[in-house]
C-alpha positions in Angstrom: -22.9 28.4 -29.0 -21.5 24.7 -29.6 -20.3 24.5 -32.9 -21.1 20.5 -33.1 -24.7 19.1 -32.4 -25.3 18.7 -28.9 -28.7 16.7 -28.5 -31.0 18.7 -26.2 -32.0 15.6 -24.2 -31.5 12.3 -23.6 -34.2 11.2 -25.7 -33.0 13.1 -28.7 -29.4 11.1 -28.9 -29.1 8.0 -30.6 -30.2 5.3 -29.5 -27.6 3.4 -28.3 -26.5 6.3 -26.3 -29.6 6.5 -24.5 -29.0 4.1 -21.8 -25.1 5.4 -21.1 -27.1 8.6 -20.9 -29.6 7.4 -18.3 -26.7 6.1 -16.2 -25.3 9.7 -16.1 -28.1 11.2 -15.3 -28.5 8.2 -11.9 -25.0 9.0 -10.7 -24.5 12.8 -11.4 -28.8 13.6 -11.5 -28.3 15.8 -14.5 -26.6 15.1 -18.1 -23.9 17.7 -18.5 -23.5 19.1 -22.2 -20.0 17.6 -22.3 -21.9 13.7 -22.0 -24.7 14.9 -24.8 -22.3 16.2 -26.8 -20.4 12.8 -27.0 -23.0 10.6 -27.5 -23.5 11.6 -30.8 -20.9 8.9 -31.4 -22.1 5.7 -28.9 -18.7 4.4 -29.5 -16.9 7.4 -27.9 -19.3 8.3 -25.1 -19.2 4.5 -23.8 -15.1 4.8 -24.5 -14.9 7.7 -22.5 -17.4 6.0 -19.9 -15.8 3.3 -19.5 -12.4 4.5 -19.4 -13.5 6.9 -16.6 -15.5 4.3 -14.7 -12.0 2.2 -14.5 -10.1 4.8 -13.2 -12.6 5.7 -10.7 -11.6 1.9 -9.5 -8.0 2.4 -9.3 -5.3 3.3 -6.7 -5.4 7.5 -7.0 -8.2 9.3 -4.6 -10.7 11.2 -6.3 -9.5 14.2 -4.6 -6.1 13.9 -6.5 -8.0 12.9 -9.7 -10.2 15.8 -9.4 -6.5 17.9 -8.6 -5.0 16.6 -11.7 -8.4 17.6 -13.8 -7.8 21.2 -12.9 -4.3 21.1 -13.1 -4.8 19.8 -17.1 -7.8 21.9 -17.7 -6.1 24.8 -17.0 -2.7 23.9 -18.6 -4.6 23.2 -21.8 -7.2 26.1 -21.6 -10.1 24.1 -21.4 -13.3 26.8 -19.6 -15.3 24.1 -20.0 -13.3 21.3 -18.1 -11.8 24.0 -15.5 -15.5 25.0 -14.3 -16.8 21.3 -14.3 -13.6 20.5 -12.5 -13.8 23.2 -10.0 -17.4 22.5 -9.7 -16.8 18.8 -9.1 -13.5 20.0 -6.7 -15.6 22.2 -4.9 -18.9 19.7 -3.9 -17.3 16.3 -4.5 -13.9 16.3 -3.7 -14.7 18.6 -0.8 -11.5 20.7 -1.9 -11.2 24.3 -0.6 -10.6 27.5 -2.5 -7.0 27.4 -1.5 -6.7 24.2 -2.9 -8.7 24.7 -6.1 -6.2 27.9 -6.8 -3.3 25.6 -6.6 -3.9 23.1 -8.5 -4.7 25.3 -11.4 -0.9 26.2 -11.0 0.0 22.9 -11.2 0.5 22.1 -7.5 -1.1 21.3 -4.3 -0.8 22.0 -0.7 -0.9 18.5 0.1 2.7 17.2 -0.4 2.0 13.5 -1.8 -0.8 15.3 -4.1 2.1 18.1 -4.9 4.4 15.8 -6.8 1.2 14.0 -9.2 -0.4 17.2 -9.9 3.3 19.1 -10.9 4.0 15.6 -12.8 0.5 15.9 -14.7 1.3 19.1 -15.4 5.1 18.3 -17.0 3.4 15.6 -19.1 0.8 18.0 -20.5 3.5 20.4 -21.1 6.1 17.9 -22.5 3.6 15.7 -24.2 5.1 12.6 -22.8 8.3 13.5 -22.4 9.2 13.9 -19.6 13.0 13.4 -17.9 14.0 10.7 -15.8 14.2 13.4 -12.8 10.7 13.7 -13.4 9.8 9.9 -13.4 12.1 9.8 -10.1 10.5 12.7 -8.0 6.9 11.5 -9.2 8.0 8.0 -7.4 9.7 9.5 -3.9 6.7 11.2 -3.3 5.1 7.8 -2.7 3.5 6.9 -6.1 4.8 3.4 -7.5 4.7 2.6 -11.1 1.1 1.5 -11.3 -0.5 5.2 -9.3 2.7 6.5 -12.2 0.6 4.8 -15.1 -2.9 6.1 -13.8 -1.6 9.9 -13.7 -0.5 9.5 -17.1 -3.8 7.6 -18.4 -6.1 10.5 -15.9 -3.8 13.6 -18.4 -4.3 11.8 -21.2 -8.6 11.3 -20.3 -8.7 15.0 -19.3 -6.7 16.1 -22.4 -9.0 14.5 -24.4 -11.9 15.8 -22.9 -10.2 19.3 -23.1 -9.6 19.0 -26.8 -13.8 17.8 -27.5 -14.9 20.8 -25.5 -12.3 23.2 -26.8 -13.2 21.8 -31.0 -16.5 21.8 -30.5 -17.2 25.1 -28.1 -19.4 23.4 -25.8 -21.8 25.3 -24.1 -21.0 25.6 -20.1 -23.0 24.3 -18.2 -21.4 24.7 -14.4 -20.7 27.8 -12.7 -18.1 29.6 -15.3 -14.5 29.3 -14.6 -12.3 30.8 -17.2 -8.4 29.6 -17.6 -5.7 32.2 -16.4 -8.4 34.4 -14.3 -8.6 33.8 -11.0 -11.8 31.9 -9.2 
């Protein structure tokens, strides 16, 4: 059980959460737990929205975003974040079993994809600190400095998102997933 308030529906959040709400449930059809839980702060679920909704815009594919949420869910032990992301893998992102298992290793069987989801995974693990080598190999795979920028800013959105679910528990609502077990 969720040891914050998670509002039941849309109608019992606040107010100004509502409509962000409503435009989660138009593009996804459902509200997952992880959306109600936020919007008991309007400031943070439209921070997280439209954080999200820009890097949605930007130069990575969703299949590689989707790869780096695993990767991060799983190197921060997030169950709720790996089974969203593996659900969201698995009927978004069209990614296969295979795939799915990598990435929660840190790696991929697409090279290009390889080198951003092991750099994720080095940021997560270094907290930013990562060597020069790192910076380097991230960049010969193909990435330039502004796909570098969005792999950082996708760790640091899925680490946060991680850290909510882990603090407050929140109650699973995709098909479970636990970190470390195999899928």
């Amino acid at each position: 059980m969720s040891r914050l308030a998670t509002p039941a529906t849309v109608a019992d959040a606040p107010a100004a959460s509502q409509p962000l709400l409503e435009a989660v449930k138009k593009q996804l059809g459902v509200v997952p737990n992880l959306f109600r839980l936020v919007s008991s702060s309007p400031a943070a679920l439209e921070g997280y929205l439209g954080l999200s909704g820009a890097l949605a815009k930007g130069a990575l594919p969703a299949q590689t975003r989707e790869r780096i949420a695993l990767a991060v869910a799983e190197a921060n032990g997030c169950d709720y974040c790996l089974s969203a992301h593996t659900y969201l893998a698995k009927n978004l992102a069209r990614l296969d079993d295979a795939e799915i298992a990598a990435n929660r290793l840190g790696h991929s069987n697409d090279p290009k994809a390889d080198a951003a989801v092991a750099f994720a995974v080095k940021v997560v693990r270094e907290r930013g600190h990562v060597s020069e080598d790192a910076v380097r190999a991230v960049k010969l795979a193909g990435y330039d400095d502004a796909q570098v920028i969005e792999i950082v800013l996708h760790v640091a959105l899925n680490t946060w998102t991680n850290y909510i679910n882990s603090v407050a528990a929140t109650d699973i609502d995709f098909p479970v997933v636990t970190v470390g077990k195999a899928a």
